[in-house]
Coordinates of C-alpha atoms and ligand atoms in Angstrom, one line a residue:
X1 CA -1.0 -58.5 38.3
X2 CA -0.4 -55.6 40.5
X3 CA 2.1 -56.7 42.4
X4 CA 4.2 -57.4 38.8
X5 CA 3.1 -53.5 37.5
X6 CA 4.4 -52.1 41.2
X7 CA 8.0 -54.0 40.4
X8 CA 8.0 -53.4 36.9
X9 CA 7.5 -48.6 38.1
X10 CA 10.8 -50.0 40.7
X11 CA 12.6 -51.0 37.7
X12 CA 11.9 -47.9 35.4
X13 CA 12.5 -45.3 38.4
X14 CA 15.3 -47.2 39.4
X15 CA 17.2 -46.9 35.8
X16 CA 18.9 -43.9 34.7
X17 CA 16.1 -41.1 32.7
X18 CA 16.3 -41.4 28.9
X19 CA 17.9 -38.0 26.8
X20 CA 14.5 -36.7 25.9
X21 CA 12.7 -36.6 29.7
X22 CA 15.9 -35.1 31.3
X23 CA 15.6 -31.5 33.2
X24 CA 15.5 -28.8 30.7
X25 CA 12.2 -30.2 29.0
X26 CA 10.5 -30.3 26.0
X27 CA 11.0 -26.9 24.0
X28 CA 7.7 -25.2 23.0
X29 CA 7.2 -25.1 19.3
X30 CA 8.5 -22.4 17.5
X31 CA 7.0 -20.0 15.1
X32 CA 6.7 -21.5 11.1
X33 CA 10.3 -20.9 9.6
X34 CA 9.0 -21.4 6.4
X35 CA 7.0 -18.3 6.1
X36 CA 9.4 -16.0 7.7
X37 CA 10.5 -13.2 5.6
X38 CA 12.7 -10.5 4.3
X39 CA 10.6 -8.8 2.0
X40 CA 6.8 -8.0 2.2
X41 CA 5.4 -6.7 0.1
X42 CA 1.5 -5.2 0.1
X43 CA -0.1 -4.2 -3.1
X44 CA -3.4 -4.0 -4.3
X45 CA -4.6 -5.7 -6.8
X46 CA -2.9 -9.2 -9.1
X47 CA 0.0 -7.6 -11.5
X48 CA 0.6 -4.7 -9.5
X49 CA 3.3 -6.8 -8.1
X50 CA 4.8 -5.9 -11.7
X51 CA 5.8 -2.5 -10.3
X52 CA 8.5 -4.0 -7.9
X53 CA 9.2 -7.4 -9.3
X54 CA 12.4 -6.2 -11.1
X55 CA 13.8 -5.3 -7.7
X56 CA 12.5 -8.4 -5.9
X57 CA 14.7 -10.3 -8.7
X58 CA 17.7 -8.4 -7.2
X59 CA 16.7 -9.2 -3.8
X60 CA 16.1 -12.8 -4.6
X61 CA 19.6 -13.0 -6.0
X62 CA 20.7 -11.6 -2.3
X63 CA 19.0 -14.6 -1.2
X64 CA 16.6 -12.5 0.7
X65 CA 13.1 -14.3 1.4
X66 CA 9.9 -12.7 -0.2
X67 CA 6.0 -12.7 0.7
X68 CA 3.4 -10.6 -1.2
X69 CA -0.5 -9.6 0.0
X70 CA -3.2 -8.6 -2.3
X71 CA -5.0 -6.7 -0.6
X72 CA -7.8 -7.5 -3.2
X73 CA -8.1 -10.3 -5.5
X74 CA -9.2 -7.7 -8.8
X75 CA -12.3 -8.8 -9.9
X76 CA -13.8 -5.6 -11.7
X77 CA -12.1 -4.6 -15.1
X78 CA -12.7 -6.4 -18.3
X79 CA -11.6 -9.9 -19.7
X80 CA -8.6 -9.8 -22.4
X81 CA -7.9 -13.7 -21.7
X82 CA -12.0 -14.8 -21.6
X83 CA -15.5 -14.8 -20.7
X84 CA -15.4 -14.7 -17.0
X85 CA -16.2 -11.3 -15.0
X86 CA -16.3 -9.9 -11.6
X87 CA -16.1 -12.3 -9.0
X88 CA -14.9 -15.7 -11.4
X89 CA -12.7 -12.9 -12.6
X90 CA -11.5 -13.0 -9.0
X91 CA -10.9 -16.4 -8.8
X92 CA -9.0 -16.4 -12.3
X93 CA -6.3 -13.6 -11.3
X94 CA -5.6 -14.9 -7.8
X95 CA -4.3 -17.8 -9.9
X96 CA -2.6 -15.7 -12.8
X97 CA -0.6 -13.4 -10.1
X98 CA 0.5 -16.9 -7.9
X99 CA 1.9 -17.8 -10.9
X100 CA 3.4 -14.7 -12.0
X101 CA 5.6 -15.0 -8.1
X102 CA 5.9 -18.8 -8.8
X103 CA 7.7 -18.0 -12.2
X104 CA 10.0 -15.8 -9.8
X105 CA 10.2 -18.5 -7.2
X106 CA 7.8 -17.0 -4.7
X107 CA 5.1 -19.1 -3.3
X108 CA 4.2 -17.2 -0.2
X109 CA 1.3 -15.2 -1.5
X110 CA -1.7 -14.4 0.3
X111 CA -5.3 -12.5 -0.7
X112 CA -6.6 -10.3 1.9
X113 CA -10.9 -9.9 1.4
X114 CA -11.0 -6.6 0.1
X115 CA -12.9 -5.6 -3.3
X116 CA -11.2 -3.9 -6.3
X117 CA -12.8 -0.4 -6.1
X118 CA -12.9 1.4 -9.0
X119 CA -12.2 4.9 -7.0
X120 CA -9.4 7.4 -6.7
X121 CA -10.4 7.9 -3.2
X122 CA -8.4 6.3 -1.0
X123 CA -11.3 6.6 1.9
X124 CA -13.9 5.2 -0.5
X125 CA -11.4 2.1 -1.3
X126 CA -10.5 1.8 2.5
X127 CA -14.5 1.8 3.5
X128 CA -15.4 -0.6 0.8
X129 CA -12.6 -2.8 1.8
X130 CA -14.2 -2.8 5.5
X131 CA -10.9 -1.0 6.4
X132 CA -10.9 -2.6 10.1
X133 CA -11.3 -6.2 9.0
X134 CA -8.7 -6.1 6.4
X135 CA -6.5 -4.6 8.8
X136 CA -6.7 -7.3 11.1
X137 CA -5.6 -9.7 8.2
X138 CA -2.8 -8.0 7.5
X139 CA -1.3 -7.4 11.3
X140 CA -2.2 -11.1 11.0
X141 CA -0.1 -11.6 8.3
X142 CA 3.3 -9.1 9.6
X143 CA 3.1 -11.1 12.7
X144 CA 3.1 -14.9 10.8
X145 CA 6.0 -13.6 7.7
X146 CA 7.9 -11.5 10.4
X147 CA 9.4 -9.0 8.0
X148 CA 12.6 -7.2 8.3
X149 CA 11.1 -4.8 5.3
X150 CA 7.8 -3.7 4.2
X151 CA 7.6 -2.7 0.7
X152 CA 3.9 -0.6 -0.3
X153 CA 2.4 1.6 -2.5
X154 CA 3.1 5.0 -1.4
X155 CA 0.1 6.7 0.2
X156 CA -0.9 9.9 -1.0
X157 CA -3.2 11.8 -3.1
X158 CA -0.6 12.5 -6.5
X159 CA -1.3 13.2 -10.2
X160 CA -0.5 10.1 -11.6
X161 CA -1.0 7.9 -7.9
X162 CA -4.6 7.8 -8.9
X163 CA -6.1 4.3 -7.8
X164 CA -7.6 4.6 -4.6
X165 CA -6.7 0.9 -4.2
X166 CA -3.2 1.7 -4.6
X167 CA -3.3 4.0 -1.8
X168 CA -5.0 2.0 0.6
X169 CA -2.9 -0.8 0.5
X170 CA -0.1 1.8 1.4
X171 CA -2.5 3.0 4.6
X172 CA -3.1 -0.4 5.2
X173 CA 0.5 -1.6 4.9
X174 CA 1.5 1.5 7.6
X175 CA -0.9 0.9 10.1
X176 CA 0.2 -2.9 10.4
X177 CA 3.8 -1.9 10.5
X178 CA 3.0 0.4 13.1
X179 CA 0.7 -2.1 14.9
X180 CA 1.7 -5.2 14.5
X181 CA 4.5 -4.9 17.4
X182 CA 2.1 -3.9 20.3
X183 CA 0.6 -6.9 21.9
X184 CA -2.2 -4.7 22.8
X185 CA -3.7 -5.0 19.5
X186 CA -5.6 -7.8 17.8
X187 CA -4.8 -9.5 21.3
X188 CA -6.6 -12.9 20.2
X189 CA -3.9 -13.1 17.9
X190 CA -1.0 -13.4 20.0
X191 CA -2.8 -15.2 22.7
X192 CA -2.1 -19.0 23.2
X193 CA -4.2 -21.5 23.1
X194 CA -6.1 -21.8 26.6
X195 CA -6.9 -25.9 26.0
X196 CA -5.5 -28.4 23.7
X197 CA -7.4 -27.6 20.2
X198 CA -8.8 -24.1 21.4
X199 CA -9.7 -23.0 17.7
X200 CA -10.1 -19.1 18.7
X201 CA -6.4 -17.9 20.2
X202 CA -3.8 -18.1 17.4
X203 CA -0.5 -18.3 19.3
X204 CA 1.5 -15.1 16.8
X205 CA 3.8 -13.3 18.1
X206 CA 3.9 -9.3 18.4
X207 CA 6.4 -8.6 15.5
X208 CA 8.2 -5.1 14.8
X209 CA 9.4 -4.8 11.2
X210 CA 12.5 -2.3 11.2
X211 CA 12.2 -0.4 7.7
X212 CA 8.8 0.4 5.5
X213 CA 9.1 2.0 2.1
X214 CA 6.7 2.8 -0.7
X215 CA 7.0 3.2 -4.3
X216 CA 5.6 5.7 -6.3
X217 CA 2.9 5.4 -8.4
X218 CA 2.7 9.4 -9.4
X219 CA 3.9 11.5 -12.3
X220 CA 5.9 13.4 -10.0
X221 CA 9.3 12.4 -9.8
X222 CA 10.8 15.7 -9.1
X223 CA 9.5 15.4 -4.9
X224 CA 10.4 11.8 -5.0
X225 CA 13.9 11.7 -6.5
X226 CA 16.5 11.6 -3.1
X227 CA 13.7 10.2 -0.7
X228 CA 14.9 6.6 -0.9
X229 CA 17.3 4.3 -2.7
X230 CA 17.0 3.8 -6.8
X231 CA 18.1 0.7 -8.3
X232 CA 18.7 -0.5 -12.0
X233 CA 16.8 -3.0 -13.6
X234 CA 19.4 -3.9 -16.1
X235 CA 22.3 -6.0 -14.5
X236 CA 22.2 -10.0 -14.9
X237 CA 20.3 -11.9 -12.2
X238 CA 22.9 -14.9 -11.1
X239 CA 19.4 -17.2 -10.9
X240 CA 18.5 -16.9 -14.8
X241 CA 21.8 -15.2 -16.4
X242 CA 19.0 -12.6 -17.6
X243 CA 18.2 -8.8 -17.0
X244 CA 15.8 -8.4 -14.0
X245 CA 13.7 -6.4 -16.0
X246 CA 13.2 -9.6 -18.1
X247 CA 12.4 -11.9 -15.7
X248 CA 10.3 -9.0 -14.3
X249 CA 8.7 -9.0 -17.7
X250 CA 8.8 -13.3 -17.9
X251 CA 6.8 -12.9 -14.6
X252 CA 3.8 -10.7 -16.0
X253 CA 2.9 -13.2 -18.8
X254 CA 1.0 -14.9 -16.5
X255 CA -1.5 -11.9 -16.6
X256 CA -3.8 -12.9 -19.5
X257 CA -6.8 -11.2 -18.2
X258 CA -5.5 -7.8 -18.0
X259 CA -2.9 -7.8 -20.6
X260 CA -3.3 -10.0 -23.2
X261 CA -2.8 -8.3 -26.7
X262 CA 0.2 -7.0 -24.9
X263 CA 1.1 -10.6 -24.2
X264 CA 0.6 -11.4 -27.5
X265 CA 2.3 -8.8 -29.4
X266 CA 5.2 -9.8 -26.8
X267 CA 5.1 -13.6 -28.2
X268 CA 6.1 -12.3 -31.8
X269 CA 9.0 -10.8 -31.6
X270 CA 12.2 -11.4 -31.1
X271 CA 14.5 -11.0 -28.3
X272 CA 16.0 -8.0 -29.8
X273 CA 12.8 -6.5 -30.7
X274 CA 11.5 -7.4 -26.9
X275 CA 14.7 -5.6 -25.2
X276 CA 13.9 -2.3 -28.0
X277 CA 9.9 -2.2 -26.8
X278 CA 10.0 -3.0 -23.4
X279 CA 13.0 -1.1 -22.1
X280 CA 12.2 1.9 -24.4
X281 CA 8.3 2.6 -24.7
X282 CA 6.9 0.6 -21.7
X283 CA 9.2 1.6 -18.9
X284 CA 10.5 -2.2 -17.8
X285 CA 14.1 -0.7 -18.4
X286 CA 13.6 2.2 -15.8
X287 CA 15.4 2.1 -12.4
X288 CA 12.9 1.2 -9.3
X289 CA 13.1 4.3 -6.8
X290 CA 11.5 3.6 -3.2
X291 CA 10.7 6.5 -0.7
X292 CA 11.5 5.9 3.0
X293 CA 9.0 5.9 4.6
X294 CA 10.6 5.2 8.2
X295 CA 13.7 2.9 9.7
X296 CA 14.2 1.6 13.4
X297 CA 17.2 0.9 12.4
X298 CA 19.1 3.9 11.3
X299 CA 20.8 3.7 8.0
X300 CA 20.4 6.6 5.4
X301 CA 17.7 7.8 3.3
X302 CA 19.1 6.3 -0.2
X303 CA 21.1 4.1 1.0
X304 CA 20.5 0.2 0.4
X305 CA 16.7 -1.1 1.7
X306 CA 19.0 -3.7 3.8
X307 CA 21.2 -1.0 5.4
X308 CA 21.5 -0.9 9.0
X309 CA 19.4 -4.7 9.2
X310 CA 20.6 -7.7 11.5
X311 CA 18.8 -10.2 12.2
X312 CA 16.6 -11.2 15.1
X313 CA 13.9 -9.6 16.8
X314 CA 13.7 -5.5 17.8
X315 CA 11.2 -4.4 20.3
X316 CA 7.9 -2.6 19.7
X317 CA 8.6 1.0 18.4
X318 CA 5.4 2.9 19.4
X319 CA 4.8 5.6 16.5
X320 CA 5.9 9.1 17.6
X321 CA 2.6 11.1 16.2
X322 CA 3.4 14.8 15.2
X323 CA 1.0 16.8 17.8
X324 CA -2.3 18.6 15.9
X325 CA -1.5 21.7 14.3
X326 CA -2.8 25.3 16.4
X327 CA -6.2 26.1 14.3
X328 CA -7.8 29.5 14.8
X329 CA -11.6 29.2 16.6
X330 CA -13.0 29.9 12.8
X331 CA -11.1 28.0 10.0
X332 CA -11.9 26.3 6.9
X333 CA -9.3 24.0 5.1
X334 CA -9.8 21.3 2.2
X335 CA -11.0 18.1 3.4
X336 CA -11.5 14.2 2.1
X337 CA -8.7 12.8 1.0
X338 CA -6.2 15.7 1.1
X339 CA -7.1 16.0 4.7
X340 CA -6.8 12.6 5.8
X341 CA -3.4 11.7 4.7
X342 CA -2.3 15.4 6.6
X343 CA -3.9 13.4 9.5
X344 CA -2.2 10.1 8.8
X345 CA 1.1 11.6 8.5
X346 CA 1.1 13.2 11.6
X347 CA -0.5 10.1 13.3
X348 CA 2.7 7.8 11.7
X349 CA 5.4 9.6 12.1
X350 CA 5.6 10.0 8.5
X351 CA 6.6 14.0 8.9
X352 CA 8.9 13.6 5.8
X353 CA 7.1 12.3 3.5
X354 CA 6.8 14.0 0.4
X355 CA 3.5 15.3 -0.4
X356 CA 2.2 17.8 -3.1
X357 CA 1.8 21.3 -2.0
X358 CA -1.0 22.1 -3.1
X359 CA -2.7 19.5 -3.2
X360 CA -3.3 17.8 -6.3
X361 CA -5.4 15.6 -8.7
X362 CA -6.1 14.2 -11.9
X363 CA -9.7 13.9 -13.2
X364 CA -11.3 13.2 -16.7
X365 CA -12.8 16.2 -18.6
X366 CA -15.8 16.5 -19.2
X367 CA -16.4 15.5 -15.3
X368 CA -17.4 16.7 -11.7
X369 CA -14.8 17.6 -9.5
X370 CA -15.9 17.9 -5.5
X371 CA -14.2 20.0 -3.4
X372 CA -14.5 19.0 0.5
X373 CA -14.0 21.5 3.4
X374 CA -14.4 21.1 6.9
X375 CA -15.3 24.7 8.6
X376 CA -14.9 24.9 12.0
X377 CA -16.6 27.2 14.5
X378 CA -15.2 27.5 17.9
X379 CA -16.7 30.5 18.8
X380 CA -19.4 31.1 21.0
X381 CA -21.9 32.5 18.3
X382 CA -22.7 31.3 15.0
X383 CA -21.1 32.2 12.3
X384 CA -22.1 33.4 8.8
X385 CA -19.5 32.1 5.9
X386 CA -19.1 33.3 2.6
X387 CA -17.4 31.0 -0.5
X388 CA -15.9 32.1 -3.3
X389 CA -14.7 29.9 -5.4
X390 CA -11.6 31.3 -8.6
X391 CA -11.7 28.8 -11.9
X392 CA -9.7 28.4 -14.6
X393 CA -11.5 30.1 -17.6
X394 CA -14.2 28.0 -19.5
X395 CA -14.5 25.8 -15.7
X396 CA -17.9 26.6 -13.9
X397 CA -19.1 25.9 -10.3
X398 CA -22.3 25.4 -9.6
X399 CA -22.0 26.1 -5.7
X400 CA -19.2 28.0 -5.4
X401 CA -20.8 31.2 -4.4
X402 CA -22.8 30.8 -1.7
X403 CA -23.5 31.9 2.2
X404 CA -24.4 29.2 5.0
X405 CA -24.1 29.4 9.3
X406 CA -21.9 27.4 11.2
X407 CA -24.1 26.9 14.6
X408 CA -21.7 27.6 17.6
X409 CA -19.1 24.9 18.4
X410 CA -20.1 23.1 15.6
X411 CA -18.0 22.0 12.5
X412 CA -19.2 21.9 9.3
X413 CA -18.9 19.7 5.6
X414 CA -19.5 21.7 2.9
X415 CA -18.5 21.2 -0.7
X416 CA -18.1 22.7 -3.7
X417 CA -18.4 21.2 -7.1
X418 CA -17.1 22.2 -10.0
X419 CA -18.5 21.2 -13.8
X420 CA -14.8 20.2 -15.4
X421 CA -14.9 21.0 -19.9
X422 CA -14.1 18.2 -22.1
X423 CA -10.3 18.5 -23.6
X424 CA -10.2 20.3 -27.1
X425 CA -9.7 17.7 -29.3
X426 CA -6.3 18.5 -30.6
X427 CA -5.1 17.7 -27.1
X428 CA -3.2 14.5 -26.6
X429 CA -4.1 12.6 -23.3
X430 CA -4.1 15.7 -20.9
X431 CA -3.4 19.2 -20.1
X432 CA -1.6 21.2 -18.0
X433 CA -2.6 21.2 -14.6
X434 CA -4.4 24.4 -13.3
X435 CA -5.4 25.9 -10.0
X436 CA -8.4 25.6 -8.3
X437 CA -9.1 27.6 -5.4
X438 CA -11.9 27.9 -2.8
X439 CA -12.1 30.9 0.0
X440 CA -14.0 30.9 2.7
X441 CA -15.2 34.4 4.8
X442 CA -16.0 35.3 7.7
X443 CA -16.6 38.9 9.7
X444 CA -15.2 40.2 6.4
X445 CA -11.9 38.0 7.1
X446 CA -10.6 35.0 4.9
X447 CA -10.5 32.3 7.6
X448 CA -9.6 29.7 5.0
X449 CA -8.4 28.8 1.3
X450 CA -8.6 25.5 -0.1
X451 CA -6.6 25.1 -2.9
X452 CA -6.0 22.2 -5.6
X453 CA -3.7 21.6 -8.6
X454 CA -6.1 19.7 -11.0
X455 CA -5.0 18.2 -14.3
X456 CA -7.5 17.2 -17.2
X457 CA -7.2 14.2 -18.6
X458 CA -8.9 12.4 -21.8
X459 CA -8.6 9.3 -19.2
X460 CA -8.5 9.6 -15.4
X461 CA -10.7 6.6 -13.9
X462 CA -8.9 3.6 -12.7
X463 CA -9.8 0.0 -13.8
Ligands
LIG1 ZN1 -3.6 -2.0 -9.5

């Protein structure tokens, strides 16, 4: 028996090798070509991907490949469509927005784990979405789709761009963009396996994307318009012979929870009387603008989102952070939100990205309005600090006068809040914005001013 194995190893070694054990060897596989993308885009919550589906239409006729992340799967807000809330509400509008892409012809969707908030702070959102988790998911989720473009919410405080959800899923989508390239980060991710089956190493690769832009959820158009390139919604898709904005608008019947009267009222009319509404009173016919929000690739601001994009591979661009402002040893300046995204724009590069000056907000009336500031003592001795606080007439602040020490060295969080009226009833849905402003004192000096633009509403909170 031996003796026959031993001739038969002479016989195979002695014959020429087949194709498939010759030199080169066996190629390694490859990453998943079926999720690799053109497009991702990160939004918050199911049917926001209404506010960029009428471009995606476009791009799908360009033949460009699309994924979209929720970064939340919406379960707070009421029912239109039925009985089920919170998280059974959840589970229902994961399905409703797959199948809003699917009508579209997009099937790569995924659902990151954090919860609708119903906030417009974009810090409360980000720490009740356990910011660091969710961030992992979505480098996770650049490095598996492999983007040439990310499309986001824009991030920033704006009258109008007043979900904090919305926001964060712009942070979030920057930070990955900006992350997602240095193999430093998330390291278990892009680490192969060290055995055959090793369930904890997950073999991505460090991906780059080369543009990131955001779209506007705010009122103000005026510091948008020229930051990034517009396109209409009204020339005929080659897929469907139909508008984009109507297969935009096809797309968004699958949200029954959210928007079913709407739906309904839809189903009555006719196809005229569908072009009249929707393009006229409910905005489906309005170009999509996009703000740049950076390139590795050069191309200009409004020029086309594909400008200046080849394919294959760039290298990791580490972000070129704007260095920390001088301060004075004893400032005060306005703090949550407003001072975060100064901090998050310097940290990303992100130096011209249109912001309000000053700072603004929408809130309803009657309501509270909290003013954070950060005063910071880098003196040797404490410091006494005077507030004053100037209102719009028939506004009153409960704290806005006041005197506190700053120990030595130390900084401070103080706020302010102000009680906000109720609109007079002949108002419509808001009034015009008006100027808040907080000084602080010291040594008989003003050593800071926080101000803010704020705009009653009849309705401000998000859903
Ligand atoms: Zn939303």
């Amino acid at each position: 028996m031996l003796r026959f194995a031993g001739a038969l190893l002479t016989v195979f070694l002695a014959a020429p090798l087949p194709e498939a054990m010759a030199q080169e060897g066996k190629p390694l596989p490859r990453s998943d070509e079926r999720y690799k993308t053109d497009i991702l885009v990160v939004v918050a919550h199911p049917d926001d991907e209404a506010a960029v589906t009428p471009y995606l239409v476009r791009a799908l006729d360009e033949h460009r490949r699309i994924a979209v992340v929720f970064a939340t799967r919406g379960s707070s807000g009421s029912n239109e469509a039925g009985a089920e809330q919170a998280a059974a509400l959840g589970d229902v509008r994961e399905m409703e927005a797959r199948n809003a892409l699917a009508t579209l012809g997009v099937n790569n969707v995924w659902f990151l784990s954090g919860k609708d908030t119903a906030t417009q702070d974009v810090l409360v959102s980000l720490g009740n979405w356990d910011h660091g988790e969710t961030l992992e998911q979505m480098v996770r989720l650049v490095r598996l789709t492999r983007p040439e473009v990310i499309l986001t919410f824009l991030p920033g405080a704006f009258i109008g761009e007043d979900h904090g959800d919305h926001q964060a899923s712009g942070v979030l989508a920057t930070e990955a963009f900006d992350l997602a390239g240095n193999p430093a980060v998330f390291p278990e991710q892009v680490a192969g396996p060290m055995k055959r089956l090793e369930p904890f190493l997950e073999n991505l690769r460090p991906w780059q994307a080369k543009k990131i832009y955001y779209f506007p959820d705010a009122d103000r158009e005026d510091i948008f318009r020229g930051k990034g390139p517009s396109y209409s919604v009204k020339e005929v898709s080659r897929l469907s012979n139909k508008p984009y904005w109507r297969m935009a608008l096809d797309a968004f019947r699958a949200h029954q929870t959210q928007a079913k009267s709407y739906l309904d009222k839809i189903a009555q009319m006719d196809e005229a009387q569908i072009e009249k509404m929707a393009t006229s009173e409910d905005g489906w016919g309005e170009d999509q603008h996009f703000v740049l929000g950076k390139s590795l690739v050069g191309g200009s601001v409004s020029g086309d989102i594909f400008e200046g994009i080849t394919p294959g591979a760039i290298s990791y661009a580490r972000p070129e952070a704007t260095p920390e402002p001088p301060r004075p040893v004893l400032s005060a300046e306005l703090g949550g939100p407003w001072s975060f995204y100064a901090e998050f724009r310097r940290a990303h590069g992100l130096a011209n990205l249109p912001h309000p000056e000053p700072p603004e907000i929408a809130l309803e009336g009657p309501g509270t309005l909290v003013i954070p500031l950060w005063v910071r003592n880098q003196t040797a001795k404490a410091q006494e600090v005077t507030l004053s606080t100037t209102l719009p007439a028939g506004w009153a602040a409960e704290n806005g006068s006041r005197k506190f020490t700053v120990a030595a060295g130390q900084t401070a969080a103080a706020r302010v809040e102000v009680s906000l009226p109720a609109l007079p009833d002949k108002t419509e849905k808001k009034a015009v914005a008006q100027e808040v402003t907080v000084r602080a004192e010291a040594n008989g000096q003003v050593i800071g001013e926080a101000k803010l633009r704020v705009e009653l509403r009849k309705r401000a909170l998000p859903e």
